[in-house]
Amino acid sequence: VERYSFGGQDTVIHDLTELLKHEHDEVRACVADCLSKVGLQNDETIIGLLNNLMDDESRTVRVQVPKALKNLLAEGDSRITVSESLLSLEPAYHTEVERRQALQQIGNLAYASQNMRIQGWSVEDADLVGFWNAIRQPKQSQAHNVTIRAKVLRRLRDDDTWVRRAAVEACRQSAKPGDEEAVLELVAMVNDHSFAVRIAVVEAIMVLGTPDDRRVIDPILSKLNDVSHLVRLSAVSALEHLVRLGDGETARSLMSWLQTSWEYLKTRGNDTKVKTEVFKLLLHILGFKDVERTERLLHALSSPKLHYQRNAIADFDDFLVSQNLVKSYFEHRKELQEAKEGTKVTKARTGMRYGTAQMAAITLIQKFVVKTVLEPRKNAQARQFLRARHGKTSAVDEKPKMKMGTSSMGLDLGRMSMPDHIAADEELAERILRRCVPTDIRSAAIATTHEKYKTPGEDIKLWDRMRWTERLRLSEELAGKVFWL
């Protein structure tokens, strides 16, 4: 009695605080109630001690916190509502509906503290703003203090779909843009089995994500192939906020998505809306202003003719590559394949490097081929042309001319006049078609080409006049999958 008569209230509070570490939970619960009765109204020190008790291992102590706060705060204070909501987040004691309602309350309060102008300058209003700032920026030194945000993030892994969705909304409303911890937690949920949750996750990442951050952009890009049409549209909207002008890597990924979007024709139809929005986003990223080419591809994207659509996309892709706006489509596919295979590809590429002696030998072989094979062949073709022109050779005896896409002895004359990037794509497409496409698919593609395009009465091998890349696209359409080395 003498100690407390001289020490006063500070001594009482100090001793009660020490009892919060007592081993029995009932003692800690009684101490919480005593602190709320000996403290002054709005005593921030005691309010902080009570809020820390929301991390107590005992349910008995946690239940006592909202009751104790009511003794210190005015009726209707939001901090009381938050403590009651935190109790309702515990799945062992509350239903899915109660957990969802609690998350909605927390999210609404966080949103109000950010977006609504506080009227007046009362202590309660000032404390509320500081309270939510503390939630968004928890003290790292207090390792045992589970903040409100930590409890909300924990509900992202709830068993109930709508509780997870409510947790995503609460996270979006309570976290600040650029909050790395919250963003990474959301990124881990982009493949949630519920499309409603995936939509909420993509929209939350759009608000909280940092522009030009590949950790955020790449997972959103993957959602362009989501089974849900609404998720795909949300992904395009998110990319509009996250991708910066001139991002060539994302532009290449979007163009590659357009190239391969036909694969999902059976499951999602033409998907014209998403394709159009992706194309508009691509134009925005590259700052592309060619109206004629834009209108041509937009018309093709809305066409039900798949082959016409794919050819138009490929032509537009070739134009972008020729302008050095994006890298080659096949080059991009190759990089993705190498990244997928990992060290196996790296070892193979390392083993194929040539030394100085090997390079010198290769150069000698190339010169020999040019001198003994290519030049005589060109001269023979020239002599044959002159003989035919002067009537010395009939049209029947004349050998057929080389056509675009045909190959003889490894020589492709049509490819010589192509730009380098198109010639490289042609060479790779030829290798894929010869090595990877089954014979029955290739035969069906040839028959389809003649059936679709041959004019009655003509006997022209249109397959031989098509570029290798176009042949490969047609073969892929018939097989329903992409072929690769």
Short mmCIF file of C-alpha atoms in Angstrom, two decimals:
data_model
loop_
_atom_site.label_atom_id
_atom_site.label_comp_id
_atom_site.label_asym_id
_atom_site.label_seq_id
_atom_site.Cartn_x
_atom_site.Cartn_y
_atom_site.Cartn_z
CA VAL A 1 0.00 0.00 0.00
CA GLU A 2 2.85 2.36 0.92
CA ARG A 3 4.50 1.73 -2.49
CA TYR A 4 1.36 2.58 -4.41
CA SER A 5 0.49 5.56 -2.17
CA PHE A 6 3.82 7.24 -3.03
CA GLY A 7 4.23 5.89 -6.58
CA GLY A 8 0.74 6.72 -7.74
CA GLN A 9 -0.82 5.63 -10.99
CA ASP A 10 2.48 5.18 -12.85
CA THR A 11 3.64 2.57 -10.38
CA VAL A 12 0.34 0.68 -10.62
CA ILE A 13 0.49 0.62 -14.42
CA HIS A 14 4.13 -0.48 -14.35
CA ASP A 15 3.41 -3.43 -12.07
CA LEU A 16 0.31 -4.45 -14.03
CA THR A 17 2.35 -4.35 -17.24
CA GLU A 18 4.83 -6.79 -15.74
CA LEU A 19 1.94 -9.14 -14.93
CA LEU A 20 1.04 -9.31 -18.64
CA LYS A 21 3.89 -11.84 -18.90
CA HIS A 22 2.27 -14.16 -16.32
CA GLU A 23 2.11 -17.81 -17.31
CA HIS A 24 -1.64 -18.17 -16.64
CA ASP A 25 -3.93 -16.74 -19.31
CA GLU A 26 -6.69 -15.90 -16.82
CA VAL A 27 -4.27 -13.64 -14.93
CA ARG A 28 -3.29 -11.86 -18.15
CA ALA A 29 -6.97 -11.37 -19.03
CA CYS A 30 -7.69 -9.84 -15.59
CA VAL A 31 -4.65 -7.56 -15.93
CA ALA A 32 -5.98 -6.29 -19.28
CA ASP A 33 -9.28 -5.41 -17.64
CA CYS A 34 -7.51 -3.67 -14.72
CA LEU A 35 -5.33 -1.61 -17.07
CA SER A 36 -8.40 -0.33 -18.88
CA LYS A 37 -9.92 0.80 -15.59
CA VAL A 38 -6.89 2.52 -14.03
CA GLY A 39 -5.83 4.27 -17.24
CA LEU A 40 -7.10 7.59 -18.50
CA GLN A 41 -9.42 8.04 -21.46
CA ASN A 42 -7.50 7.65 -24.78
CA ASP A 43 -4.31 6.67 -22.95
CA GLU A 44 -2.12 5.70 -25.93
CA THR A 45 0.32 3.70 -23.83
CA ILE A 46 -2.33 1.39 -22.43
CA ILE A 47 -4.14 1.19 -25.79
CA GLY A 48 -0.88 0.03 -27.34
CA LEU A 49 -0.41 -2.62 -24.66
CA LEU A 50 -3.95 -3.90 -25.21
CA ASN A 51 -3.53 -4.03 -28.99
CA ASN A 52 -0.38 -6.12 -28.53
CA LEU A 53 -2.46 -8.65 -26.59
CA MET A 54 -4.27 -9.51 -29.86
CA ASP A 55 -1.16 -11.61 -30.48
CA ASP A 56 -1.56 -13.56 -27.26
CA GLU A 57 -1.65 -17.33 -27.65
CA SER A 58 -4.74 -17.62 -25.45
CA ARG A 59 -8.22 -16.98 -26.83
CA THR A 60 -9.32 -15.94 -23.32
CA VAL A 61 -6.89 -13.00 -23.36
CA ARG A 62 -7.72 -11.95 -26.92
CA VAL A 63 -11.46 -11.86 -26.19
CA GLN A 64 -10.80 -9.49 -23.28
CA VAL A 65 -9.12 -6.86 -25.52
CA PRO A 66 -12.27 -5.36 -27.18
CA LYS A 67 -13.98 -5.23 -23.78
CA ALA A 68 -11.01 -3.41 -22.27
CA LEU A 69 -10.80 -0.94 -25.17
CA LYS A 70 -14.42 0.05 -24.59
CA ASN A 71 -13.37 1.38 -21.14
CA LEU A 72 -10.72 3.64 -22.73
CA LEU A 73 -12.32 4.78 -26.00
CA ALA A 74 -15.51 6.55 -26.89
CA GLU A 75 -18.47 4.49 -28.05
CA GLY A 76 -18.23 3.65 -31.75
CA ASP A 77 -14.48 4.21 -31.96
CA SER A 78 -13.09 2.37 -35.01
CA ARG A 79 -10.30 0.77 -33.00
CA ILE A 80 -12.88 -1.21 -31.06
CA THR A 81 -14.42 -2.37 -34.34
CA VAL A 82 -11.00 -3.45 -35.61
CA SER A 83 -10.22 -5.50 -32.49
CA GLU A 84 -13.61 -7.24 -32.76
CA SER A 85 -12.98 -7.92 -36.46
CA LEU A 86 -9.59 -9.45 -35.71
CA LEU A 87 -11.24 -11.89 -33.32
CA SER A 88 -13.71 -12.84 -36.05
CA LEU A 89 -10.86 -13.77 -38.41
CA GLU A 90 -10.02 -16.86 -36.37
CA PRO A 91 -11.38 -19.83 -38.37
CA ALA A 92 -11.54 -22.16 -35.39
CA TYR A 93 -14.19 -20.01 -33.69
CA HIS A 94 -16.02 -18.20 -36.53
CA THR A 95 -17.79 -19.15 -39.73
CA GLU A 96 -16.83 -18.19 -43.30
CA VAL A 97 -19.52 -15.49 -43.35
CA GLU A 98 -18.22 -13.92 -40.13
CA ARG A 99 -14.63 -13.94 -41.41
CA ARG A 100 -15.67 -12.35 -44.69
CA GLN A 101 -17.66 -9.63 -42.93
CA ALA A 102 -14.73 -8.91 -40.63
CA LEU A 103 -12.36 -8.48 -43.59
CA GLN A 104 -14.85 -6.19 -45.30
CA GLN A 105 -15.04 -4.03 -42.17
CA ILE A 106 -11.25 -3.77 -41.98
CA GLY A 107 -11.00 -2.93 -45.68
CA ASN A 108 -13.72 -0.29 -45.50
CA LEU A 109 -12.10 1.42 -42.51
CA ALA A 110 -8.70 1.42 -44.22
CA TYR A 111 -10.19 2.86 -47.40
CA ALA A 112 -12.02 5.56 -45.44
CA SER A 113 -8.85 6.60 -43.63
CA GLN A 114 -7.07 7.08 -46.98
CA ASN A 115 -9.75 8.65 -49.15
CA MET A 116 -12.21 10.49 -46.88
CA ARG A 117 -11.34 13.90 -45.52
CA ILE A 118 -11.43 13.85 -41.72
CA GLN A 119 -13.84 16.47 -40.42
CA GLY A 120 -12.60 18.46 -37.44
CA TRP A 121 -9.47 17.99 -35.38
CA SER A 122 -10.64 15.83 -32.52
CA VAL A 123 -8.30 13.44 -30.74
CA GLU A 124 -10.25 10.44 -32.05
CA ASP A 125 -9.84 11.54 -35.70
CA ALA A 126 -6.13 12.21 -35.32
CA ASP A 127 -5.62 8.88 -33.58
CA LEU A 128 -7.49 7.04 -36.34
CA VAL A 129 -5.17 8.37 -39.05
CA GLY A 130 -2.09 7.48 -37.02
CA PHE A 131 -3.59 4.11 -36.22
CA TRP A 132 -3.94 3.17 -39.89
CA ASN A 133 -0.51 4.52 -40.73
CA ALA A 134 0.89 2.18 -38.09
CA ILE A 135 -1.00 -0.70 -39.68
CA ARG A 136 0.49 0.01 -43.11
CA GLN A 137 3.98 0.48 -41.71
CA PRO A 138 4.36 -1.94 -38.80
CA LYS A 139 7.35 -1.66 -36.50
CA GLN A 140 9.88 -4.29 -37.53
CA SER A 141 11.52 -4.26 -34.09
CA GLN A 142 8.44 -5.79 -32.44
CA ALA A 143 8.92 -9.32 -33.73
CA HIS A 144 6.13 -10.73 -31.56
CA ASN A 145 3.58 -8.15 -32.61
CA VAL A 146 1.26 -9.63 -35.24
CA THR A 147 -0.17 -6.52 -36.88
CA ILE A 148 -3.55 -6.20 -38.50
CA ARG A 149 -2.01 -6.47 -41.95
CA ALA A 150 -0.30 -9.74 -41.01
CA LYS A 151 -3.64 -11.17 -39.91
CA VAL A 152 -5.24 -10.02 -43.16
CA LEU A 153 -2.45 -11.56 -45.25
CA ARG A 154 -2.90 -14.83 -43.37
CA ARG A 155 -6.51 -14.99 -44.57
CA LEU A 156 -5.24 -15.01 -48.17
CA ARG A 157 -4.73 -18.74 -47.61
CA ASP A 158 -8.18 -19.36 -46.12
CA ASP A 159 -10.05 -22.48 -47.22
CA ASP A 160 -13.13 -20.50 -48.24
CA THR A 161 -13.11 -18.80 -51.66
CA TRP A 162 -15.04 -15.70 -50.64
CA VAL A 163 -12.95 -15.19 -47.51
CA ARG A 164 -9.82 -15.21 -49.71
CA ARG A 165 -11.42 -12.70 -52.06
CA ALA A 166 -12.38 -10.44 -49.12
CA ALA A 167 -8.81 -10.73 -47.83
CA VAL A 168 -7.46 -9.62 -51.21
CA GLU A 169 -9.79 -6.60 -51.17
CA ALA A 170 -8.79 -5.72 -47.61
CA CYS A 171 -5.13 -6.03 -48.55
CA ARG A 172 -5.60 -3.75 -51.55
CA GLN A 173 -7.34 -1.12 -49.43
CA SER A 174 -5.01 -1.21 -46.43
CA ALA A 175 -1.60 -1.51 -48.14
CA LYS A 176 0.28 1.33 -49.81
CA PRO A 177 1.27 1.28 -53.52
CA GLY A 178 4.69 -0.32 -53.85
CA ASP A 179 4.28 -2.38 -50.67
CA GLU A 180 6.61 -5.25 -51.61
CA GLU A 181 5.45 -7.71 -48.96
CA ALA A 182 1.79 -7.34 -49.89
CA VAL A 183 2.50 -7.46 -53.63
CA LEU A 184 4.56 -10.65 -53.40
CA GLU A 185 1.82 -12.30 -51.32
CA LEU A 186 -0.70 -11.36 -54.01
CA VAL A 187 1.55 -12.56 -56.84
CA ALA A 188 1.64 -15.98 -55.19
CA MET A 189 -2.16 -16.13 -55.57
CA VAL A 190 -2.46 -15.44 -59.32
CA ASN A 191 -3.16 -19.15 -59.94
CA ASP A 192 -5.91 -19.50 -57.33
CA HIS A 193 -8.47 -22.12 -58.39
CA SER A 194 -11.33 -19.58 -58.18
CA PHE A 195 -11.66 -17.12 -61.06
CA ALA A 196 -13.31 -14.59 -58.70
CA VAL A 197 -10.21 -14.59 -56.51
CA ARG A 198 -7.90 -14.33 -59.55
CA ILE A 199 -9.76 -11.26 -60.81
CA ALA A 200 -9.45 -9.58 -57.40
CA VAL A 201 -5.75 -10.49 -57.23
CA VAL A 202 -4.98 -9.03 -60.66
CA GLU A 203 -6.86 -5.81 -59.83
CA ALA A 204 -5.05 -5.53 -56.48
CA ILE A 205 -1.66 -5.99 -58.14
CA MET A 206 -2.61 -3.29 -60.64
CA VAL A 207 -3.12 -0.85 -57.74
CA LEU A 208 -0.21 -1.89 -55.49
CA GLY A 209 2.40 -3.05 -58.03
CA THR A 210 5.39 -0.96 -59.05
CA PRO A 211 5.48 -0.09 -62.78
CA ASP A 212 8.21 -1.78 -64.83
CA ASP A 213 8.75 -4.49 -62.18
CA ARG A 214 9.23 -7.85 -63.93
CA ARG A 215 8.26 -9.72 -60.76
CA VAL A 216 4.79 -8.24 -61.23
CA ILE A 217 4.52 -7.97 -65.04
CA ASP A 218 5.48 -11.56 -65.87
CA PRO A 219 2.80 -13.19 -63.64
CA ILE A 220 0.19 -10.83 -65.09
CA LEU A 221 1.32 -11.70 -68.63
CA SER A 222 0.73 -15.37 -67.82
CA LYS A 223 -2.92 -14.54 -67.04
CA LEU A 224 -3.51 -13.68 -70.72
CA ASN A 225 -3.86 -17.47 -71.12
CA ASP A 226 -6.26 -17.86 -68.20
CA VAL A 227 -9.32 -20.01 -68.82
CA SER A 228 -11.58 -17.16 -67.69
CA HIS A 229 -12.39 -14.42 -70.18
CA LEU A 230 -12.84 -11.92 -67.31
CA VAL A 231 -9.41 -12.70 -65.88
CA ARG A 232 -7.81 -12.15 -69.29
CA LEU A 233 -9.48 -8.75 -69.65
CA SER A 234 -8.40 -7.79 -66.12
CA ALA A 235 -4.83 -8.80 -66.99
CA VAL A 236 -4.80 -6.46 -70.00
CA SER A 237 -6.11 -3.59 -67.85
CA ALA A 238 -3.44 -4.27 -65.23
CA LEU A 239 -0.68 -4.28 -67.85
CA GLU A 240 -1.84 -0.87 -69.07
CA HIS A 241 -0.95 0.51 -65.62
CA LEU A 242 2.23 -1.50 -65.03
CA VAL A 243 4.02 -1.43 -68.40
CA ARG A 244 5.93 1.67 -69.41
CA LEU A 245 6.30 3.16 -72.87
CA GLY A 246 9.12 1.53 -74.84
CA ASP A 247 9.17 -1.76 -72.90
CA GLY A 248 10.41 -3.97 -75.76
CA GLU A 249 10.43 -7.15 -73.69
CA THR A 250 6.75 -6.89 -72.83
CA ALA A 251 5.92 -5.82 -76.39
CA ARG A 252 7.60 -8.97 -77.69
CA SER A 253 5.67 -11.11 -75.21
CA LEU A 254 2.37 -9.53 -76.29
CA MET A 255 3.18 -10.06 -79.97
CA SER A 256 4.13 -13.69 -79.28
CA TRP A 257 0.83 -14.13 -77.43
CA LEU A 258 -1.02 -12.93 -80.54
CA GLN A 259 1.02 -15.38 -82.61
CA THR A 260 0.00 -18.33 -80.42
CA SER A 261 -3.52 -17.29 -79.36
CA TRP A 262 -5.00 -19.57 -82.08
CA GLU A 263 -4.09 -22.60 -79.94
CA TYR A 264 -7.02 -21.87 -77.62
CA LEU A 265 -9.60 -21.51 -80.42
CA LYS A 266 -11.50 -24.64 -79.40
CA THR A 267 -11.80 -23.66 -75.72
CA ARG A 268 -12.39 -19.90 -75.89
CA GLY A 269 -13.44 -19.11 -79.48
CA ASN A 270 -11.90 -16.27 -81.43
CA ASP A 271 -11.52 -14.16 -78.25
CA THR A 272 -11.69 -11.02 -80.38
CA LYS A 273 -12.16 -8.61 -77.48
CA VAL A 274 -9.01 -9.72 -75.64
CA LYS A 275 -6.94 -9.87 -78.84
CA THR A 276 -8.01 -6.36 -79.79
CA GLU A 277 -7.18 -4.97 -76.34
CA VAL A 278 -3.78 -6.70 -76.37
CA PHE A 279 -3.05 -5.25 -79.80
CA LYS A 280 -4.02 -1.73 -78.66
CA LEU A 281 -1.78 -2.10 -75.61
CA LEU A 282 1.06 -3.22 -77.89
CA LEU A 283 0.60 -0.13 -80.07
CA HIS A 284 0.65 2.09 -76.97
CA ILE A 285 3.86 0.53 -75.63
CA LEU A 286 5.66 0.93 -78.96
CA GLY A 287 4.13 4.31 -79.79
CA PHE A 288 3.08 2.89 -83.17
CA LYS A 289 1.11 5.32 -85.40
CA ASP A 290 0.77 3.58 -88.81
CA VAL A 291 -3.01 3.80 -89.29
CA GLU A 292 -3.17 1.66 -92.43
CA ARG A 293 -1.30 -1.29 -90.92
CA THR A 294 -3.24 -0.94 -87.69
CA GLU A 295 -6.62 -1.04 -89.43
CA ARG A 296 -5.52 -4.03 -91.51
CA LEU A 297 -4.58 -6.11 -88.48
CA LEU A 298 -7.65 -5.07 -86.49
CA HIS A 299 -9.78 -6.27 -89.40
CA ALA A 300 -7.90 -9.57 -89.47
CA LEU A 301 -8.30 -10.10 -85.70
CA SER A 302 -12.08 -9.92 -86.07
CA SER A 303 -12.09 -12.33 -89.03
CA PRO A 304 -13.34 -15.91 -88.49
CA LYS A 305 -10.71 -17.18 -90.97
CA LEU A 306 -7.93 -18.47 -88.77
CA HIS A 307 -5.23 -18.78 -91.42
CA TYR A 308 -5.89 -15.27 -92.71
CA GLN A 309 -5.69 -13.96 -89.14
CA ARG A 310 -2.41 -15.73 -88.40
CA ASN A 311 -0.80 -14.55 -91.64
CA ALA A 312 -1.78 -10.94 -90.89
CA ILE A 313 -0.29 -11.20 -87.38
CA ALA A 314 2.91 -12.72 -88.79
CA ASP A 315 3.22 -9.96 -91.43
CA PHE A 316 2.77 -7.27 -88.77
CA ASP A 317 5.34 -9.05 -86.60
CA ASP A 318 7.84 -9.09 -89.49
CA PHE A 319 7.32 -5.37 -89.97
CA LEU A 320 7.98 -4.62 -86.28
CA VAL A 321 11.17 -6.69 -86.40
CA SER A 322 12.32 -4.91 -89.59
CA GLN A 323 11.89 -1.59 -87.76
CA ASN A 324 13.93 -2.87 -84.78
CA LEU A 325 10.95 -2.41 -82.47
CA VAL A 326 10.90 -6.02 -81.23
CA LYS A 327 13.08 -9.11 -81.62
CA SER A 328 12.17 -12.00 -83.92
CA TYR A 329 9.27 -14.26 -82.93
CA PHE A 330 11.27 -17.45 -83.49
CA GLU A 331 14.21 -15.98 -81.59
CA HIS A 332 11.89 -15.25 -78.68
CA ARG A 333 10.49 -18.80 -78.81
CA LYS A 334 14.01 -20.15 -78.79
CA GLU A 335 14.95 -18.09 -75.72
CA LEU A 336 11.85 -19.30 -73.88
CA GLN A 337 12.66 -22.91 -74.77
CA GLU A 338 16.24 -22.51 -73.56
CA ALA A 339 15.07 -20.92 -70.32
CA LYS A 340 12.65 -23.81 -69.84
CA GLU A 341 15.31 -26.46 -70.41
CA GLY A 342 17.83 -24.58 -68.24
CA THR A 343 21.34 -25.96 -67.79
CA LYS A 344 20.82 -28.72 -70.34
CA VAL A 345 20.68 -26.20 -73.16
CA THR A 346 23.53 -24.17 -71.71
CA LYS A 347 25.82 -27.21 -71.72
CA ALA A 348 24.84 -28.10 -75.27
CA ARG A 349 25.56 -24.59 -76.50
CA THR A 350 28.86 -24.50 -74.65
CA GLY A 351 29.95 -27.76 -76.25
CA MET A 352 29.26 -26.44 -79.77
CA ARG A 353 31.73 -23.54 -79.62
CA TYR A 354 34.47 -23.70 -82.25
CA GLY A 355 38.12 -22.86 -81.82
CA THR A 356 40.34 -20.92 -84.23
CA ALA A 357 41.42 -24.04 -86.15
CA GLN A 358 37.84 -25.22 -86.63
CA MET A 359 36.70 -21.77 -87.83
CA ALA A 360 39.53 -21.66 -90.38
CA ALA A 361 38.55 -25.09 -91.68
CA ILE A 362 34.90 -24.06 -91.97
CA THR A 363 35.89 -20.97 -93.94
CA LEU A 364 37.92 -23.07 -96.42
CA ILE A 365 35.00 -25.47 -96.85
CA GLN A 366 32.60 -22.59 -97.54
CA LYS A 367 34.92 -21.13 -100.17
CA PHE A 368 35.24 -24.55 -101.81
CA VAL A 369 31.44 -24.98 -101.94
CA VAL A 370 30.96 -21.54 -103.48
CA LYS A 371 33.64 -22.16 -106.11
CA THR A 372 32.71 -25.73 -107.09
CA VAL A 373 28.92 -25.80 -106.56
CA LEU A 374 27.23 -22.41 -106.40
CA GLU A 375 29.06 -20.50 -109.13
CA PRO A 376 28.87 -23.30 -111.75
CA ARG A 377 25.18 -23.73 -110.93
CA LYS A 378 24.49 -20.03 -111.45
CA ASN A 379 26.45 -20.05 -114.72
CA ALA A 380 24.56 -23.13 -115.94
CA GLN A 381 21.22 -21.47 -115.17
CA ALA A 382 22.32 -18.37 -117.07
CA ARG A 383 23.37 -20.44 -120.11
CA GLN A 384 20.09 -22.35 -120.02
CA PHE A 385 18.14 -19.08 -119.91
CA LEU A 386 20.03 -17.72 -122.95
CA ARG A 387 19.47 -20.93 -124.94
CA ALA A 388 15.75 -20.84 -124.19
CA ARG A 389 15.56 -17.19 -125.18
CA HIS A 390 17.22 -17.86 -128.59
CA GLY A 391 15.01 -20.89 -129.22
CA LYS A 392 17.72 -23.49 -128.74
CA THR A 393 15.84 -25.17 -125.88
CA SER A 394 12.14 -25.96 -125.84
CA ALA A 395 9.87 -25.08 -122.94
CA VAL A 396 9.38 -28.80 -122.26
CA ASP A 397 13.10 -29.45 -121.77
CA GLU A 398 13.60 -26.39 -119.60
CA LYS A 399 14.11 -27.17 -115.92
CA PRO A 400 11.65 -25.61 -113.51
CA LYS A 401 12.79 -22.42 -111.89
CA MET A 402 13.47 -22.19 -108.18
CA LYS A 403 10.35 -21.16 -106.29
CA MET A 404 9.97 -19.35 -103.02
CA GLY A 405 10.46 -21.76 -100.17
CA THR A 406 11.95 -24.63 -102.20
CA SER A 407 15.37 -25.92 -101.42
CA SER A 408 17.98 -27.79 -103.46
CA MET A 409 21.39 -28.94 -102.21
CA GLY A 410 20.94 -26.65 -99.23
CA LEU A 411 20.54 -23.59 -101.49
CA ASP A 412 17.47 -21.33 -101.24
CA LEU A 413 17.63 -18.65 -103.93
CA GLY A 414 14.37 -17.00 -102.79
CA ARG A 415 15.80 -16.57 -99.32
CA MET A 416 18.77 -14.59 -100.62
CA SER A 417 16.61 -11.54 -101.31
CA MET A 418 14.89 -11.60 -97.90
CA PRO A 419 15.80 -9.39 -94.93
CA ASP A 420 18.10 -11.17 -92.50
CA HIS A 421 15.52 -11.68 -89.74
CA ILE A 422 12.94 -13.14 -92.17
CA ALA A 423 15.55 -15.40 -93.76
CA ALA A 424 16.54 -16.68 -90.30
CA ASP A 425 12.89 -17.39 -89.47
CA GLU A 426 12.48 -19.19 -92.79
CA GLU A 427 15.50 -21.39 -92.12
CA LEU A 428 14.28 -22.29 -88.63
CA ALA A 429 10.72 -22.94 -89.85
CA GLU A 430 12.07 -25.26 -92.56
CA ARG A 431 14.04 -27.27 -89.97
CA ILE A 432 11.00 -27.53 -87.71
CA LEU A 433 8.75 -28.60 -90.57
CA ARG A 434 11.15 -31.27 -91.84
CA ARG A 435 12.14 -32.69 -88.43
CA CYS A 436 9.13 -32.26 -86.15
CA VAL A 437 5.95 -32.25 -88.26
CA PRO A 438 4.60 -35.77 -88.91
CA THR A 439 4.25 -36.84 -92.53
CA ASP A 440 0.46 -37.19 -92.31
CA ILE A 441 0.11 -33.64 -90.99
CA ARG A 442 2.36 -32.29 -93.73
CA SER A 443 0.39 -34.18 -96.40
CA ALA A 444 -2.89 -32.89 -95.01
CA ALA A 445 -1.53 -29.35 -95.08
CA ILE A 446 -0.52 -29.72 -98.74
CA ALA A 447 -3.95 -31.07 -99.64
CA THR A 448 -5.66 -28.30 -97.67
CA THR A 449 -3.61 -25.66 -99.46
CA HIS A 450 -4.55 -26.95 -102.91
CA GLU A 451 -8.18 -27.38 -101.92
CA LYS A 452 -8.50 -23.84 -100.56
CA TYR A 453 -6.49 -21.82 -103.01
CA LYS A 454 -6.21 -23.63 -106.36
CA THR A 455 -8.14 -22.01 -109.21
CA PRO A 456 -10.16 -24.54 -111.28
CA GLY A 457 -8.26 -25.66 -114.34
CA GLU A 458 -4.83 -24.76 -112.97
CA ASP A 459 -2.17 -27.22 -111.90
CA ILE A 460 0.12 -25.08 -109.77
CA LYS A 461 1.86 -26.40 -106.68
CA LEU A 462 0.93 -23.57 -104.35
CA TRP A 463 2.51 -25.38 -101.41
CA ASP A 464 5.91 -24.93 -103.05
CA ARG A 465 5.28 -21.20 -103.48
CA MET A 466 4.43 -20.62 -99.81
CA ARG A 467 7.06 -19.47 -97.35
CA TRP A 468 8.24 -22.03 -94.82
CA THR A 469 6.80 -20.01 -91.94
CA GLU A 470 3.38 -20.02 -93.60
CA ARG A 471 3.59 -23.76 -94.20
CA LEU A 472 4.49 -24.28 -90.54
CA ARG A 473 1.53 -22.15 -89.39
CA LEU A 474 -0.88 -24.17 -91.54
CA SER A 475 0.55 -27.47 -90.25
CA GLU A 476 0.21 -26.27 -86.65
CA GLU A 477 -3.42 -25.27 -87.25
CA LEU A 478 -4.23 -28.75 -88.57
CA ALA A 479 -2.38 -30.48 -85.72
CA GLY A 480 -3.81 -28.14 -83.08
CA LYS A 481 -0.46 -27.57 -81.41
CA VAL A 482 2.88 -25.78 -81.79
CA PHE A 483 5.86 -27.67 -83.19
CA TRP A 484 9.37 -26.96 -81.99
CA LEU A 485 12.81 -28.52 -82.29
#
